[in-house]
mmCIF file of C-alpha atoms in Angstrom:
data_model
loop_
_atom_site.group_PDB
_atom_site.id
_atom_site.type_symbol
_atom_site.label_atom_id
_atom_site.label_comp_id
_atom_site.label_asym_id
_atom_site.label_seq_id
_atom_site.Cartn_x
_atom_site.Cartn_y
_atom_site.Cartn_z
ATOM 1 C CA MET A 603 72.410 34.583 8.055
ATOM 2 C CA ASN A 604 69.848 37.298 7.609
ATOM 3 C CA ASN A 605 69.930 36.884 3.867
ATOM 4 C CA GLN A 606 69.446 33.097 4.195
ATOM 5 C CA SER A 607 66.445 33.461 6.522
ATOM 6 C CA GLU A 608 64.926 36.052 4.221
ATOM 7 C CA LEU A 609 65.283 33.648 1.264
ATOM 8 C CA GLU A 610 63.655 30.765 3.206
ATOM 9 C CA SER A 611 60.783 32.964 4.359
ATOM 10 C CA SER A 612 60.234 34.218 0.835
ATOM 11 C CA ALA A 613 60.079 30.584 -0.381
ATOM 12 C CA LEU A 614 57.424 29.532 2.177
ATOM 13 C CA PRO A 615 54.463 31.173 0.469
ATOM 14 C CA GLY A 616 55.356 29.353 -2.743
ATOM 15 C CA LYS A 617 55.485 25.971 -0.941
ATOM 16 C CA ALA A 618 52.202 26.699 0.821
ATOM 17 C CA SER A 619 50.499 27.542 -2.459
ATOM 18 C CA ILE A 620 51.810 24.298 -3.979
ATOM 19 C CA LYS A 621 50.423 22.291 -1.031
ATOM 20 C CA ILE A 622 47.066 24.044 -1.294
ATOM 21 C CA SER A 623 46.839 23.331 -5.015
ATOM 22 C CA GLU A 624 47.796 19.670 -4.436
ATOM 23 C CA SER A 625 45.117 19.369 -1.714
ATOM 24 C CA ALA A 626 42.507 20.930 -4.001
ATOM 25 C CA SER A 627 43.488 18.544 -6.777
ATOM 26 C CA LEU A 628 43.156 15.536 -4.441
ATOM 27 C CA ASN A 629 39.761 16.728 -3.222
ATOM 28 C CA LYS A 630 38.611 17.181 -6.806
ATOM 29 C CA LYS A 631 39.772 13.660 -7.729
ATOM 30 C CA LYS A 632 38.023 12.259 -4.635
ATOM 31 C CA LYS A 633 34.769 14.010 -5.533
ATOM 32 C CA LEU A 634 35.001 12.776 -9.136
ATOM 33 C CA LYS A 635 35.590 9.237 -7.869
ATOM 34 C CA GLU A 636 32.596 9.453 -5.517
ATOM 35 C CA ALA A 637 30.442 10.868 -8.318
ATOM 36 C CA GLY A 638 31.552 8.046 -10.608
ATOM 37 C CA LEU A 639 30.727 5.383 -8.000
ATOM 38 C CA PHE A 640 27.364 7.022 -7.312
ATOM 39 C CA THR A 641 26.547 7.062 -11.027
ATOM 40 C CA LEU A 642 27.728 3.465 -11.414
ATOM 41 C CA PHE A 643 25.452 2.142 -8.675
ATOM 42 C CA VAL A 644 22.480 4.520 -8.857
ATOM 43 C CA GLY A 645 22.495 5.266 -12.581
ATOM 44 C CA PRO A 646 21.105 1.929 -13.855
ATOM 45 C CA VAL A 647 18.412 1.916 -11.173
ATOM 46 C CA PHE A 648 17.422 5.494 -11.930
ATOM 47 C CA LEU A 649 17.384 4.738 -15.666
ATOM 48 C CA ALA A 650 15.128 1.727 -15.114
ATOM 49 C CA PHE A 651 12.884 3.761 -12.790
ATOM 50 C CA THR A 652 12.641 6.499 -15.413
ATOM 51 C CA ILE A 653 11.720 4.090 -18.206
ATOM 52 C CA ILE A 654 9.310 1.952 -16.178
ATOM 53 C CA VAL A 655 7.699 4.568 -13.890
ATOM 54 C CA LEU A 656 8.360 8.209 -14.735
ATOM 55 C CA ILE A 657 7.878 8.148 -18.514
ATOM 56 C CA PRO A 658 4.610 6.107 -18.377
ATOM 57 C CA PHE A 659 3.370 8.293 -15.509
ATOM 58 C CA PHE A 660 3.816 11.589 -17.328
ATOM 59 C CA THR A 661 2.657 10.063 -20.614
ATOM 60 C CA GLY A 662 -0.507 8.940 -18.846
ATOM 61 C CA ILE A 663 -1.079 12.463 -17.547
ATOM 62 C CA TYR A 664 -0.892 13.707 -21.141
ATOM 63 C CA TYR A 665 -3.368 11.069 -22.369
ATOM 64 C CA ALA A 666 -5.800 12.059 -19.596
ATOM 65 C CA PHE A 667 -6.423 15.273 -21.538
ATOM 66 C CA THR A 668 -7.002 13.534 -24.879
ATOM 67 C CA ASP A 669 -9.684 11.360 -26.482
ATOM 68 C CA TRP A 670 -7.278 8.535 -27.449
ATOM 69 C CA ASN A 671 -8.867 5.093 -27.731
ATOM 70 C CA GLY A 672 -5.627 3.257 -26.932
ATOM 71 C CA ILE A 673 -5.363 1.630 -30.376
ATOM 72 C CA THR A 674 -5.109 4.077 -33.265
ATOM 73 C CA GLY A 675 -2.655 6.903 -33.694
ATOM 74 C CA ASP A 676 -5.432 9.502 -33.860
ATOM 75 C CA ILE A 677 -5.044 11.543 -30.661
ATOM 76 C CA LYS A 678 -7.047 14.714 -30.084
ATOM 77 C CA TRP A 679 -6.508 17.158 -27.230
ATOM 78 C CA VAL A 680 -9.789 17.701 -25.355
ATOM 79 C CA GLY A 681 -8.561 19.576 -22.276
ATOM 80 C CA LEU A 682 -10.724 19.109 -19.195
ATOM 81 C CA ASP A 683 -13.635 17.469 -21.037
ATOM 82 C CA ASN A 684 -12.761 14.014 -19.678
ATOM 83 C CA PHE A 685 -12.826 15.267 -16.091
ATOM 84 C CA LYS A 686 -16.116 17.118 -16.655
ATOM 85 C CA TYR A 687 -17.612 13.911 -18.008
ATOM 86 C CA LEU A 688 -16.462 11.901 -14.973
ATOM 87 C CA PHE A 689 -17.969 14.284 -12.422
ATOM 88 C CA THR A 690 -21.200 15.057 -14.284
ATOM 89 C CA GLU A 691 -22.181 12.065 -16.424
ATOM 90 C CA ASP A 692 -20.240 8.941 -15.414
ATOM 91 C CA LYS A 693 -22.405 7.628 -12.563
ATOM 92 C CA GLN A 694 -20.639 4.252 -12.560
ATOM 93 C CA PHE A 695 -17.328 5.957 -11.765
ATOM 94 C CA GLN A 696 -18.932 7.823 -8.879
ATOM 95 C CA ASP A 697 -20.571 4.650 -7.561
ATOM 96 C CA SER A 698 -17.264 2.778 -7.824
ATOM 97 C CA PHE A 699 -15.510 5.564 -5.951
ATOM 98 C CA ILE A 700 -18.042 5.446 -3.102
ATOM 99 C CA LEU A 701 -17.933 1.635 -2.999
ATOM 100 C CA THR A 702 -14.123 1.614 -2.922
ATOM 101 C CA THR A 703 -14.088 4.132 -0.069
ATOM 102 C CA LYS A 704 -16.586 2.022 1.891
ATOM 103 C CA TYR A 705 -14.594 -1.135 1.238
ATOM 104 C CA THR A 706 -11.318 0.569 2.223
ATOM 105 C CA VAL A 707 -12.648 1.704 5.599
ATOM 106 C CA VAL A 708 -14.026 -1.753 6.413
ATOM 107 C CA ALA A 709 -10.915 -3.591 5.191
ATOM 108 C CA ILE A 710 -8.506 -1.318 7.079
ATOM 109 C CA VAL A 711 -10.341 -1.776 10.382
ATOM 110 C CA LEU A 712 -10.847 -5.541 10.093
ATOM 111 C CA THR A 713 -7.374 -6.324 8.714
ATOM 112 C CA ASN A 714 -5.590 -4.379 11.440
ATOM 113 C CA VAL A 715 -7.802 -5.566 14.298
ATOM 114 C CA ILE A 716 -7.572 -9.229 13.256
ATOM 115 C CA GLY A 717 -3.863 -8.934 12.431
ATOM 116 C CA PHE A 718 -3.130 -7.363 15.806
ATOM 117 C CA GLY A 719 -5.234 -9.993 17.577
ATOM 118 C CA LEU A 720 -3.370 -12.783 15.815
ATOM 119 C CA ALA A 721 -0.050 -11.149 16.719
ATOM 120 C CA ILE A 722 -1.009 -11.059 20.404
ATOM 121 C CA LEU A 723 -2.096 -14.710 20.184
ATOM 122 C CA VAL A 724 1.113 -16.029 18.627
ATOM 123 C CA THR A 725 3.384 -14.022 20.957
ATOM 124 C CA GLN A 726 1.989 -15.881 23.967
ATOM 125 C CA MET A 727 3.821 -18.842 25.452
ATOM 126 C CA LEU A 728 2.195 -21.444 23.191
ATOM 127 C CA LYS A 729 3.895 -24.620 21.995
ATOM 128 C CA THR A 730 2.299 -24.268 18.568
ATOM 129 C CA ARG A 731 2.970 -20.544 18.070
ATOM 130 C CA ASN A 732 5.487 -21.073 15.232
ATOM 131 C CA ILE A 733 3.068 -23.371 13.418
ATOM 132 C CA LEU A 734 0.259 -20.861 13.946
ATOM 133 C CA ARG A 735 2.391 -18.033 12.549
ATOM 134 C CA THR A 736 3.047 -20.076 9.420
ATOM 135 C CA VAL A 737 -0.619 -21.018 9.004
ATOM 136 C CA PHE A 738 -1.839 -17.436 9.456
ATOM 137 C CA PHE A 739 0.764 -16.046 7.041
ATOM 138 C CA MET A 740 0.274 -18.646 4.275
ATOM 139 C CA PRO A 741 -2.774 -16.965 2.612
ATOM 140 C CA ASN A 742 -0.583 -13.950 1.842
ATOM 141 C CA MET A 743 1.632 -16.175 -0.304
ATOM 142 C CA VAL A 744 -1.239 -17.040 -2.678
ATOM 143 C CA GLY A 745 -1.705 -14.689 -5.628
ATOM 144 C CA GLY A 746 -4.783 -12.491 -5.710
ATOM 145 C CA LEU A 747 -6.212 -13.921 -8.949
ATOM 146 C CA LEU A 748 -5.774 -17.515 -7.825
ATOM 147 C CA LEU A 749 -7.137 -16.666 -4.395
ATOM 148 C CA GLY A 750 -10.216 -15.098 -5.949
ATOM 149 C CA PHE A 751 -10.972 -18.172 -8.060
ATOM 150 C CA ILE A 752 -10.473 -20.476 -5.062
ATOM 151 C CA TRP A 753 -12.886 -18.463 -2.943
ATOM 152 C CA GLN A 754 -15.320 -18.194 -5.832
ATOM 153 C CA PHE A 755 -15.534 -21.990 -5.782
ATOM 154 C CA ILE A 756 -15.918 -21.949 -1.978
ATOM 155 C CA PHE A 757 -18.736 -19.390 -2.061
ATOM 156 C CA VAL A 758 -20.615 -20.916 -5.004
ATOM 157 C CA LYS A 759 -20.063 -24.652 -4.490
ATOM 158 C CA GLY A 760 -18.727 -25.168 -0.978
ATOM 159 C CA PHE A 761 -21.110 -22.943 0.945
ATOM 160 C CA ALA A 762 -24.075 -24.146 -1.126
ATOM 161 C CA SER A 763 -23.281 -27.774 -0.281
ATOM 162 C CA LEU A 764 -22.870 -26.990 3.412
ATOM 163 C CA GLY A 765 -26.138 -25.060 3.348
ATOM 164 C CA GLN A 766 -27.988 -28.057 1.902
ATOM 165 C CA LEU A 767 -26.519 -30.364 4.549
ATOM 166 C CA THR A 768 -26.797 -28.159 7.636
ATOM 167 C CA HIS A 769 -29.495 -25.613 6.661
ATOM 168 C CA ILE A 770 -27.465 -22.930 8.440
ATOM 169 C CA PRO A 771 -28.596 -19.518 7.055
ATOM 170 C CA PHE A 772 -24.993 -18.282 6.778
ATOM 171 C CA PHE A 773 -24.167 -20.940 4.156
ATOM 172 C CA GLU A 774 -27.472 -20.553 2.324
ATOM 173 C CA LEU A 775 -26.865 -16.901 1.438
ATOM 174 C CA PRO A 776 -26.399 -16.029 -2.279
ATOM 175 C CA TRP A 777 -22.846 -14.898 -1.581
ATOM 176 C CA LEU A 778 -21.836 -13.780 -5.080
ATOM 177 C CA GLY A 779 -25.346 -13.336 -6.449
ATOM 178 C CA ASP A 780 -26.383 -10.369 -4.315
ATOM 179 C CA ALA A 781 -24.743 -6.938 -4.101
ATOM 180 C CA ASN A 782 -24.483 -6.844 -0.283
ATOM 181 C CA THR A 783 -23.201 -10.382 0.220
ATOM 182 C CA ALA A 784 -20.823 -10.082 -2.747
ATOM 183 C CA PHE A 785 -19.321 -6.965 -1.155
ATOM 184 C CA TRP A 786 -18.756 -8.820 2.116
ATOM 185 C CA GLY A 787 -17.377 -11.759 0.167
ATOM 186 C CA ILE A 788 -14.631 -9.503 -1.219
ATOM 187 C CA VAL A 789 -13.977 -8.167 2.283
ATOM 188 C CA ILE A 790 -13.658 -11.697 3.703
ATOM 189 C CA VAL A 791 -11.177 -12.751 1.030
ATOM 190 C CA SER A 792 -9.068 -9.590 1.346
ATOM 191 C CA VAL A 793 -8.934 -9.678 5.143
ATOM 192 C CA TRP A 794 -8.191 -13.410 5.125
ATOM 193 C CA GLN A 795 -5.254 -12.768 2.821
ATOM 194 C CA GLY A 796 -3.878 -9.572 4.371
ATOM 195 C CA ALA A 797 -4.259 -10.181 8.113
ATOM 196 C CA GLY A 798 -1.344 -12.625 8.203
ATOM 197 C CA TYR A 799 1.049 -10.126 6.626
ATOM 198 C CA ILE A 800 -0.012 -7.373 9.014
ATOM 199 C CA MET A 801 0.371 -9.883 11.866
ATOM 200 C CA ILE A 802 4.099 -10.251 11.104
ATOM 201 C CA ILE A 803 4.660 -6.503 11.469
ATOM 202 C CA TYR A 804 2.764 -6.395 14.746
ATOM 203 C CA ILE A 805 4.709 -9.410 16.047
ATOM 204 C CA ALA A 806 7.993 -7.568 15.474
ATOM 205 C CA ALA A 807 6.631 -4.545 17.359
ATOM 206 C CA LEU A 808 5.218 -6.583 20.262
ATOM 207 C CA GLN A 809 8.501 -8.435 20.761
ATOM 208 C CA ASN A 810 10.253 -5.088 21.279
ATOM 209 C CA VAL A 811 7.959 -4.054 24.133
ATOM 210 C CA PRO A 812 10.040 -4.174 27.368
ATOM 211 C CA GLN A 813 8.744 -6.938 29.610
ATOM 212 C CA GLU A 814 9.894 -4.980 32.664
ATOM 213 C CA LEU A 815 7.179 -2.384 32.062
ATOM 214 C CA ILE A 816 4.485 -5.045 31.769
ATOM 215 C CA GLU A 817 5.658 -6.811 34.929
ATOM 216 C CA ALA A 818 5.751 -3.514 36.831
ATOM 217 C CA ALA A 819 2.213 -2.722 35.672
ATOM 218 C CA LYS A 820 1.010 -6.137 36.836
ATOM 219 C CA ILE A 821 2.593 -5.552 40.239
ATOM 220 C CA ASP A 822 0.757 -2.209 40.422
ATOM 221 C CA GLY A 823 -2.527 -4.037 39.834
ATOM 222 C CA ALA A 824 -3.163 -3.252 36.157
ATOM 223 C CA ASN A 825 -5.334 -5.720 34.266
ATOM 224 C CA ARG A 826 -4.722 -6.964 30.711
ATOM 225 C CA TRP A 827 -6.869 -4.280 29.081
ATOM 226 C CA GLN A 828 -5.092 -1.491 30.970
ATOM 227 C CA ILE A 829 -1.694 -2.920 30.040
ATOM 228 C CA LEU A 830 -2.740 -3.184 26.394
ATOM 229 C CA ARG A 831 -4.191 0.327 26.280
ATOM 230 C CA HIS A 832 -1.631 2.295 28.282
ATOM 231 C CA ILE A 833 1.622 0.382 27.658
ATOM 232 C CA THR A 834 1.481 -1.908 24.638
ATOM 233 C CA MET A 835 -0.465 0.298 22.212
ATOM 234 C CA PRO A 836 1.676 3.460 22.679
ATOM 235 C CA LEU A 837 4.863 1.421 22.221
ATOM 236 C CA VAL A 838 3.656 -0.261 19.011
ATOM 237 C CA ALA A 839 2.339 3.001 17.546
ATOM 238 C CA PRO A 840 5.071 3.122 14.833
ATOM 239 C CA ALA A 841 3.975 -0.329 13.648
ATOM 240 C CA VAL A 842 0.365 0.868 13.605
ATOM 241 C CA THR A 843 1.406 3.744 11.334
ATOM 242 C CA VAL A 844 3.110 1.356 8.914
ATOM 243 C CA CYS A 845 0.212 -1.115 8.918
ATOM 244 C CA LEU A 846 -2.385 1.601 8.370
ATOM 245 C CA PHE A 847 -0.356 2.946 5.446
ATOM 246 C CA LEU A 848 -0.015 -0.496 3.852
ATOM 247 C CA THR A 849 -3.654 -1.464 4.298
ATOM 248 C CA THR A 850 -4.892 1.933 3.082
ATOM 249 C CA ALA A 851 -2.863 1.751 -0.121
ATOM 250 C CA SER A 852 -3.619 -1.908 -0.839
ATOM 251 C CA SER A 853 -7.343 -1.564 -0.085
ATOM 252 C CA PHE A 854 -7.788 1.400 -2.400
ATOM 253 C CA LYS A 855 -5.904 -0.407 -5.173
ATOM 254 C CA ILE A 856 -7.734 -3.750 -4.928
ATOM 255 C CA PHE A 857 -8.067 -5.253 -8.396
ATOM 256 C CA ASP A 858 -7.126 -8.923 -8.766
ATOM 257 C CA ALA A 859 -9.471 -10.298 -6.085
ATOM 258 C CA ASN A 860 -12.275 -8.077 -7.377
ATOM 259 C CA LEU A 861 -11.720 -9.255 -10.964
ATOM 260 C CA SER A 862 -11.471 -12.984 -10.228
ATOM 261 C CA LEU A 863 -14.077 -13.199 -7.459
ATOM 262 C CA THR A 864 -17.014 -11.195 -8.819
ATOM 263 C CA GLY A 865 -15.794 -9.462 -11.991
ATOM 264 C CA GLY A 866 -17.624 -6.387 -10.717
ATOM 265 C CA GLY A 867 -20.979 -8.190 -10.648
ATOM 266 C CA PRO A 868 -23.748 -8.620 -10.147
ATOM 267 C CA PHE A 869 -24.595 -5.792 -12.577
ATOM 268 C CA LYS A 870 -21.432 -3.821 -11.668
ATOM 269 C CA SER A 871 -22.572 -3.510 -8.044
ATOM 270 C CA THR A 872 -19.136 -4.614 -6.763
ATOM 271 C CA GLU A 873 -16.967 -2.897 -9.382
ATOM 272 C CA MET A 874 -14.159 -1.211 -7.451
ATOM 273 C CA LEU A 875 -12.322 1.805 -8.804
ATOM 274 C CA ALA A 876 -9.265 -0.032 -10.162
ATOM 275 C CA LEU A 877 -11.479 -2.484 -12.045
ATOM 276 C CA ASN A 878 -13.583 0.403 -13.338
ATOM 277 C CA ILE A 879 -10.454 2.103 -14.704
ATOM 278 C CA TYR A 880 -9.276 -1.141 -16.328
ATOM 279 C CA THR A 881 -12.673 -1.715 -17.942
ATOM 280 C CA GLU A 882 -12.854 1.858 -19.238
ATOM 281 C CA ALA A 883 -9.372 1.837 -20.753
ATOM 282 C CA PHE A 884 -8.944 -1.700 -22.087
ATOM 283 C CA VAL A 885 -12.489 -3.062 -22.547
ATOM 284 C CA ASN A 886 -14.387 0.039 -23.647
ATOM 285 C CA ASN A 887 -11.284 1.330 -25.488
ATOM 286 C CA ARG A 888 -11.603 4.828 -24.014
ATOM 287 C CA TYR A 889 -8.019 5.185 -22.892
ATOM 288 C CA GLY A 890 -8.160 8.945 -22.391
ATOM 289 C CA ILE A 891 -11.081 8.720 -19.963
ATOM 290 C CA GLY A 892 -9.428 5.765 -18.255
ATOM 291 C CA GLU A 893 -6.251 7.801 -17.725
ATOM 292 C CA ALA A 894 -8.323 10.689 -16.348
ATOM 293 C CA LYS A 895 -9.862 8.298 -13.822
ATOM 294 C CA ALA A 896 -6.427 6.923 -12.968
ATOM 295 C CA LEU A 897 -5.059 10.437 -12.401
ATOM 296 C CA ILE A 898 -7.915 11.308 -10.034
ATOM 297 C CA PHE A 899 -7.424 7.959 -8.319
ATOM 298 C CA PHE A 900 -3.700 8.643 -7.850
ATOM 299 C CA ILE A 901 -4.272 12.107 -6.380
ATOM 300 C CA VAL A 902 -6.916 10.855 -3.939
ATOM 301 C CA VAL A 903 -4.884 7.863 -2.738
ATOM 302 C CA ALA A 904 -1.727 9.971 -2.370
ATOM 303 C CA ALA A 905 -3.584 12.656 -0.394
ATOM 304 C CA ILE A 906 -5.271 10.133 1.909
ATOM 305 C CA THR A 907 -2.077 8.179 2.618
ATOM 306 C CA ILE A 908 -0.075 11.352 3.303
ATOM 307 C CA LEU A 909 -2.815 12.592 5.650
ATOM 308 C CA GLN A 910 -2.980 9.217 7.400
ATOM 309 C CA VAL A 911 0.789 9.038 7.922
ATOM 310 C CA THR A 912 0.885 12.642 9.196
ATOM 311 C CA ILE A 913 -1.894 12.051 11.731
ATOM 312 C CA SER A 914 -0.398 8.728 12.842
ATOM 313 C CA LYS A 915 3.041 10.272 13.316
ATOM 314 C CA LYS A 916 1.560 13.037 15.494
ATOM 315 C CA ARG A 917 -0.184 10.425 17.627
ATOM 316 C CA GLU A 918 3.144 8.607 18.023
ATOM 317 C CA VAL A 919 4.733 11.771 19.388
ATOM 318 C CA GLU A 920 1.802 12.426 21.724
ATOM 319 C CA SER A 921 1.846 8.898 23.084
#
């Protein structure tokens, strides 16, 4: 008996080692299977992202330090000369940068205020609220180039005709013929298009506000402004963060409405930064300088959006 038990006990370590090796083999096969599935699903997307985004991005960074004209194969490395030129000699780039910043601030404020106001309106107990939501959102479905040409006709022909009939000063303004009115014309078109999209995000946030809190505040004697300021706004703060991010990015990158509505005129007084980069690279055939502008543009927009999201997130926590 003793000999038999000794033999069985001596065999146990061998069986245990076999089980451990089998378990390790199964785990290895499972990991290989998971890696294969991950590569199968993510690989094509990552490959497409690399070809479409990463390679052009890093290639553009390289061209920003050259004098390439975008056509010939003659490429000369010039180092930081393009950036020195932009900050010391290219006044149009500096003016476009200031104008784009001004436009972005105005567009962000107006788009979010109007979008939030529309969201409050269509979340009330109105019989026509679904129709109103559709009407307010429809401008966002029209492409920027087409929208610009439509509003160009409205400003030039429509407003001029109304001005002749009614003699109202608003319609008699030279909307696209003067630098100030042309700027506000771009703002009107952009806000008219973007407010409906922002409205949808705010509607989703407003519908998640607990009605019990609002009813309790009304019982305590709070008016509509107090309810909006102390209950509704803190609860929709995450939506505000998203909307500010979207409007900041889209406002800085405005191109199609600027191109089709004014083309940067009159006399380049409404040439935003994206249009300035396009003109430099593909009209003036100075691709290297255009890429340098685009690189600066990317860094500025990325820094501003990251800062905006960080500040907004902190305010969410505080509220």
